[in-house]
CSV table of C-alpha atoms and ligand atoms in Angstrom, one decimal:
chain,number,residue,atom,x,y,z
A,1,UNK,CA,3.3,16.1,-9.2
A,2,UNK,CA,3.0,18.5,-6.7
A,3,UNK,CA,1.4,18.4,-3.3
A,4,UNK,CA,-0.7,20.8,-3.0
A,5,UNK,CA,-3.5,20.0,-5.8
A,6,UNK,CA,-3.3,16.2,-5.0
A,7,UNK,CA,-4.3,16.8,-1.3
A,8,UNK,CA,-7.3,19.1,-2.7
A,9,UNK,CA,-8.2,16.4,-4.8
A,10,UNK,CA,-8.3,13.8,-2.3
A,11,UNK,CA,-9.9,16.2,0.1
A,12,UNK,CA,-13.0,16.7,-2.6
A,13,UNK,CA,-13.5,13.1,-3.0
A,14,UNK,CA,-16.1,11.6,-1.9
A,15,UNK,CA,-16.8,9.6,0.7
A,16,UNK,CA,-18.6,6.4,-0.6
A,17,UNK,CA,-22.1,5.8,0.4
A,18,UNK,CA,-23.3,3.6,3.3
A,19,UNK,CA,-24.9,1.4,0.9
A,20,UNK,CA,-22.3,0.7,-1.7
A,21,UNK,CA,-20.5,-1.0,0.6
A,22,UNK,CA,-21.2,-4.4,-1.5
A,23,UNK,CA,-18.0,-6.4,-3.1
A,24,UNK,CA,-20.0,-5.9,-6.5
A,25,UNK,CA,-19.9,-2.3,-5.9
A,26,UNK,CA,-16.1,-2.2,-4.6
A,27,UNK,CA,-15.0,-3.8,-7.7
A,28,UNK,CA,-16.9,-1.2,-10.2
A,29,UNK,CA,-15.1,1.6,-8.0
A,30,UNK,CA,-13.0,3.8,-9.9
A,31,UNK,CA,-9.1,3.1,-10.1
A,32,UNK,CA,-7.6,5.4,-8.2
A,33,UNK,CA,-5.2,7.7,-10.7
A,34,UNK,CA,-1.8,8.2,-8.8
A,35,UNK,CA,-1.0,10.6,-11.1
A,36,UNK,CA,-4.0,13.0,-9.7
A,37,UNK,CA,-4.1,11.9,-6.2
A,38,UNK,CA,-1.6,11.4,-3.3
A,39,UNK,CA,-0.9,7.3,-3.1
A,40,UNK,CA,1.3,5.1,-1.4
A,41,UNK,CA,2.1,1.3,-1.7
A,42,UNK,CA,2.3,-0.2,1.5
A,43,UNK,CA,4.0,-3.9,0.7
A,44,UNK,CA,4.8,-6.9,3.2
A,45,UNK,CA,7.5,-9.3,2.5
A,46,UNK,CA,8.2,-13.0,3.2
A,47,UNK,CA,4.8,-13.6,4.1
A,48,UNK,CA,2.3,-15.4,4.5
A,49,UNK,CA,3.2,-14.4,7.8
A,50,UNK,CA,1.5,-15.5,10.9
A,51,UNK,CA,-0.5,-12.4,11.2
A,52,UNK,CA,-1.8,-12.2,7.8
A,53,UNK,CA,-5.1,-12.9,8.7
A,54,UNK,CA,-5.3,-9.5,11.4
A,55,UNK,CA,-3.6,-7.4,9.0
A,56,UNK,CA,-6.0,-8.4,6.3
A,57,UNK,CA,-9.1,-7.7,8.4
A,58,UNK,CA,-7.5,-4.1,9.1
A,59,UNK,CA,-6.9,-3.4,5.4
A,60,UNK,CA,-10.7,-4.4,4.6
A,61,UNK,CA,-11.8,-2.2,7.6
A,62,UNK,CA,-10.5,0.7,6.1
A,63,UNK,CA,-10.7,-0.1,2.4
A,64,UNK,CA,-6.5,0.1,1.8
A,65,UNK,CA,-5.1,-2.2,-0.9
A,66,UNK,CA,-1.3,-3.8,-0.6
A,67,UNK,CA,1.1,-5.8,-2.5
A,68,UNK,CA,2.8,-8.8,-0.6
A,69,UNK,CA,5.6,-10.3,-1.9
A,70,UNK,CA,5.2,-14.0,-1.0
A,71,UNK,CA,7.7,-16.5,-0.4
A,72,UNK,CA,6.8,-19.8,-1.3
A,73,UNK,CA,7.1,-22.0,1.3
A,74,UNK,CA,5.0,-20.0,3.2
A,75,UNK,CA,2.7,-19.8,0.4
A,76,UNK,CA,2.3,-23.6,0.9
A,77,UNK,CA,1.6,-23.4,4.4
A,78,UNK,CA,-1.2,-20.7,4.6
A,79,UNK,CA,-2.7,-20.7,1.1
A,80,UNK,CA,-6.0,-19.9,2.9
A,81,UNK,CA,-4.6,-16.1,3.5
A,82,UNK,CA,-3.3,-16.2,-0.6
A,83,UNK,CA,-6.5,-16.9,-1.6
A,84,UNK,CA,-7.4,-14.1,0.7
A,85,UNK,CA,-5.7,-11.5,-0.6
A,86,UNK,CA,-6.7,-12.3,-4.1
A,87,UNK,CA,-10.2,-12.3,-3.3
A,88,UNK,CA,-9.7,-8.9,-1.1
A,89,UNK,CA,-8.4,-7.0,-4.1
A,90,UNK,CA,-4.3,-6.9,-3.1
A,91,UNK,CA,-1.4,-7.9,-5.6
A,92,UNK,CA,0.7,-10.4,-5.3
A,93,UNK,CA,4.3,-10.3,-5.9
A,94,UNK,CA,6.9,-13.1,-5.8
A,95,UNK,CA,9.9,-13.3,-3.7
A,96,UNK,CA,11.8,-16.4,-4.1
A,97,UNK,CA,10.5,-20.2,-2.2
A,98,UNK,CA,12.8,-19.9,0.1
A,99,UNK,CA,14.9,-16.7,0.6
A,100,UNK,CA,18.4,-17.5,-0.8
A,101,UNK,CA,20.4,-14.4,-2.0
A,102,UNK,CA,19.9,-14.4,-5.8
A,103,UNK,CA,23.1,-12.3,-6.6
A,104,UNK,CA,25.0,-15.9,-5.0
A,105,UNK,CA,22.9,-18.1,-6.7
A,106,UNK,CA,23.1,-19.9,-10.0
A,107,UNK,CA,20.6,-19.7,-12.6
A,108,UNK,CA,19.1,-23.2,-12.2
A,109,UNK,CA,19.0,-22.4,-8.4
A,110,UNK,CA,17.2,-18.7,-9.0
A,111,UNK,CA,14.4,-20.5,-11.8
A,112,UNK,CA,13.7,-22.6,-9.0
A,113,UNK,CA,13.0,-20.4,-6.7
A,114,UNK,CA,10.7,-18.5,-9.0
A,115,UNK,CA,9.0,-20.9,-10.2
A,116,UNK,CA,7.9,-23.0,-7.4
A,117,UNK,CA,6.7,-19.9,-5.9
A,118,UNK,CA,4.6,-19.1,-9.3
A,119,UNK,CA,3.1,-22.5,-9.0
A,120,UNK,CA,2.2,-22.8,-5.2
A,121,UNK,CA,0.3,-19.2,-5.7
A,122,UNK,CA,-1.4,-20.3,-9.0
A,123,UNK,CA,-2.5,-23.3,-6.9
A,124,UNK,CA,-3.6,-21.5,-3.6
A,125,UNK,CA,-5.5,-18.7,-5.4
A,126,UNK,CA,-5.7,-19.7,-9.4
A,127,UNK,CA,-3.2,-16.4,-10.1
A,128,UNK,CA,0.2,-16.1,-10.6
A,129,UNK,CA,2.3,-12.7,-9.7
A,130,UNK,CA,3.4,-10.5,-12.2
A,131,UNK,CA,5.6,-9.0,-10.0
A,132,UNK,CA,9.3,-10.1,-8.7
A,133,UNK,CA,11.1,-8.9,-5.4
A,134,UNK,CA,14.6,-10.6,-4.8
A,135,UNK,CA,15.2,-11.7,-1.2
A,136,UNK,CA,17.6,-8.9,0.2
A,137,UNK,CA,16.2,-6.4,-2.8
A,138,UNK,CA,19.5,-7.7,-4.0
A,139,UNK,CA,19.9,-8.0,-8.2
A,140,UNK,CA,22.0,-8.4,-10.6
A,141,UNK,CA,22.0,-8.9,-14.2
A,142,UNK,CA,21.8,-12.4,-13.9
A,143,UNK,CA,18.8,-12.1,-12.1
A,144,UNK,CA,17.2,-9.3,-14.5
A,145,UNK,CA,17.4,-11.8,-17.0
A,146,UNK,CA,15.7,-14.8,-15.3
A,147,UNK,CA,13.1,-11.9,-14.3
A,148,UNK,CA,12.5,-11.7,-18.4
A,149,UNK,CA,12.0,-15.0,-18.8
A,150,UNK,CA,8.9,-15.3,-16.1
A,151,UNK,CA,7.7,-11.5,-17.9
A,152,UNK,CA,8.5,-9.9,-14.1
A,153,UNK,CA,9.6,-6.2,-13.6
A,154,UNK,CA,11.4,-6.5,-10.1
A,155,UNK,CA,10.2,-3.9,-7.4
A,156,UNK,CA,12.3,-2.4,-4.7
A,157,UNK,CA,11.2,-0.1,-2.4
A,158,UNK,CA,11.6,3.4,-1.8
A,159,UNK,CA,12.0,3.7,1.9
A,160,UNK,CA,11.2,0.9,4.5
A,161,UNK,CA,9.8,0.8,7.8
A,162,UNK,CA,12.7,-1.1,9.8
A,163,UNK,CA,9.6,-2.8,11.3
A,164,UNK,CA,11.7,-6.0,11.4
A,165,UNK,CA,14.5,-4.4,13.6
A,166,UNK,CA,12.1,-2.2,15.8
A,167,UNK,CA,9.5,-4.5,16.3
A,168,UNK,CA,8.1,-1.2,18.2
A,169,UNK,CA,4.6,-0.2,17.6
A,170,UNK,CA,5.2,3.5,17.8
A,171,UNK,CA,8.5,3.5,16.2
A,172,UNK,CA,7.1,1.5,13.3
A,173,UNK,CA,4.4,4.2,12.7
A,174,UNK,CA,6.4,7.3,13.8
A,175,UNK,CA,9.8,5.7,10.6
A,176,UNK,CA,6.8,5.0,8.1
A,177,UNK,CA,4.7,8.5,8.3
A,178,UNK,CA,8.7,9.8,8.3
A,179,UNK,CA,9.6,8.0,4.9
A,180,UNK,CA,5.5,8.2,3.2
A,181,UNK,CA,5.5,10.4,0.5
A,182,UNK,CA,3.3,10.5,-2.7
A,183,UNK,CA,4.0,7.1,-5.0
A,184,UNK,CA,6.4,5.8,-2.3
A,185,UNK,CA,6.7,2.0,-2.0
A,186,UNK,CA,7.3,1.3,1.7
A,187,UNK,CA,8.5,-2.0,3.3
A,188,UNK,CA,6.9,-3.9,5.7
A,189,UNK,CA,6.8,-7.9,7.2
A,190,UNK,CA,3.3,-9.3,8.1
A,191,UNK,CA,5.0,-11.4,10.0
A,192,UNK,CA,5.8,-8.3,12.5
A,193,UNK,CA,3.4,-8.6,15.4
A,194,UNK,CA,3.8,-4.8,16.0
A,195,UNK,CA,3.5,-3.8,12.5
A,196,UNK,CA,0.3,-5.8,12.1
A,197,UNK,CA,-0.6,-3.9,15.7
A,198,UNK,CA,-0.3,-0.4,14.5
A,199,UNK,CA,-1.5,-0.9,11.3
A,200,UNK,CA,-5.6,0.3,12.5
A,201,UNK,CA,-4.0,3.6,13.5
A,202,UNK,CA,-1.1,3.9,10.8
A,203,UNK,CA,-3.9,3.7,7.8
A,204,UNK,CA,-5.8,6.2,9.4
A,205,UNK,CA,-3.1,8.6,10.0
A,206,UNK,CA,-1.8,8.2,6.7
A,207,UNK,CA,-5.7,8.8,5.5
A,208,UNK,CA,-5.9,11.6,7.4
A,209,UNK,CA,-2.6,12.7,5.4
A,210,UNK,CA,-5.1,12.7,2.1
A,211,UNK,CA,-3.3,9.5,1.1
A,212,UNK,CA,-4.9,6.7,-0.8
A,213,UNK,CA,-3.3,3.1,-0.1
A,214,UNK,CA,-3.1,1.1,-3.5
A,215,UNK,CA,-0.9,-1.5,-4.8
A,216,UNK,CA,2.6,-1.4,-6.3
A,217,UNK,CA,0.8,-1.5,-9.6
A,218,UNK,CA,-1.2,1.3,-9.3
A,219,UNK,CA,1.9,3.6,-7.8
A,220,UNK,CA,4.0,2.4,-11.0
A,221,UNK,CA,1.9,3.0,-14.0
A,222,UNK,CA,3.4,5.7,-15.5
A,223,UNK,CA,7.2,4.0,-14.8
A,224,UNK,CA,5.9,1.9,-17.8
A,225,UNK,CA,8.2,-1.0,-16.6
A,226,UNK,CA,9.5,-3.8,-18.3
A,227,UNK,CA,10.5,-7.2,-17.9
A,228,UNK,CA,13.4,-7.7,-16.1
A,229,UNK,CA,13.5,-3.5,-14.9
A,230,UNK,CA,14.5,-2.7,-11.7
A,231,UNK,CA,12.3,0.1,-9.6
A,232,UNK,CA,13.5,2.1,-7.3
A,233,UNK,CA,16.9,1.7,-9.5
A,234,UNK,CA,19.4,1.7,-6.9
A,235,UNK,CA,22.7,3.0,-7.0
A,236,UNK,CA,25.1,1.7,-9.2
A,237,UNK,CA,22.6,-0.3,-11.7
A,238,UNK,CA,23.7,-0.7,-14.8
A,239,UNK,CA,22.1,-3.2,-17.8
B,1,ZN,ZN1,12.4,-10.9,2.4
């Protein structure tokens, strides 16, 4: 896709009116089509992080949709902001129980991990992710297959937000507008107090930028993935 049109597009959209502003009507919106309009997948790893509950407040003030990858444990101590994010519209996507690296794991120890995570979402929120994000982003074939078993494509990202080493407000937003581009999957942790911080003026930059913040879903639809694919594929994959 090119930029140019895109950006048109999403200039002539309009804006919704005042009085749709209902959850009814936000459910009958339209699916954004990332194949016509500039989107990017903001996504926030190892949460439920302690600042869920902000970030998720921000993301509703400005209408943006996310993917967190979820880690179990945590899953099991703040099922309140799981149930949250289901009922908010955001995706869920499963990254282990308890962050081990897969690729030094054995099979028994990587179901596990999937697993337990599957079953403390489906009890916080009654869903269970489609998605699967190894701790690290680290895979290997061993792992892709496990990833068929549960149905799960495994997401990557395509450029993060080294919110985790920064922990600095303005360097947070200034690496993420740096990396954004159209169907980009960008890393984040909501358990960054400076990420969830900058996120009010982040969304609206990135807005003002013409681009419309949707899930991991939405910015992968025409990848047509299967269980047990890897997106971004990075270097060196072979299956
Ligand atoms: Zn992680």
């Amino acid at each position: 896709m090119t930029l140019a049109p895109a950006a048109a597009i999403a200039e002539a959209t309009p804006a919704p009116a005042q009085g749709a502003k209902s959850a009814a009507a936000e459910k009958k919106a339209a699916p954004v089509d990332c194949s016509q309009v500039k989107c990017l997948a903001l996504t926030f790893d190892d949460g439920p992080g302690k600042y869920a509950g902000t970030l998720l407040d921000t993301l509703k003030k400005y209408d943006a949709k996310a993917t967190f990858f979820l880690e179990g444990q945590y899953v099991k101590s703040r099922p309140q902001f799981v149930k949250r994010m289901v009922a908010e519209g955001h995706e869920l996507g499963n990254h282990s129980y308890s962050h081990p690296d897969f690729t030094k794991s054995d099979a028994a120890t990587i179901r596990n991990e999937i697993k337990k995570t599957q079953d403390a979402v489906k009890k916080a929120a009654g869903v269970e992710p489609k998605l699967l994000r190894p701790p690290y982003g680290l895979a290997d074939i061993q792992v892709s297959d496990i990833a068929i078993e549960f149905g799960m494509p495994m997401i990557l990202w395509t450029a993060g937000s080294a919110d985790w080493s920064s922990k600095n407000v303005k360097a947070i937003q200034k690496q993420t507008l740096a990396v954004a581009k159209p169907n980009g999957i960008i890393l984040m942790h909501d358990w960054v107090k400076q990420t969830v911080d900058g996120m009010p003026a982040l969304i609206k930059t990135l807005k003002n930028k013409g681009y419309h913040l949707v899930t991991v879903s939405d910015v992968i639809k025409d990848q047509n993935l299967e269980p047990g694919d890897i997106f971004p594929v990075p270097a060196g994959w072979e299956r």
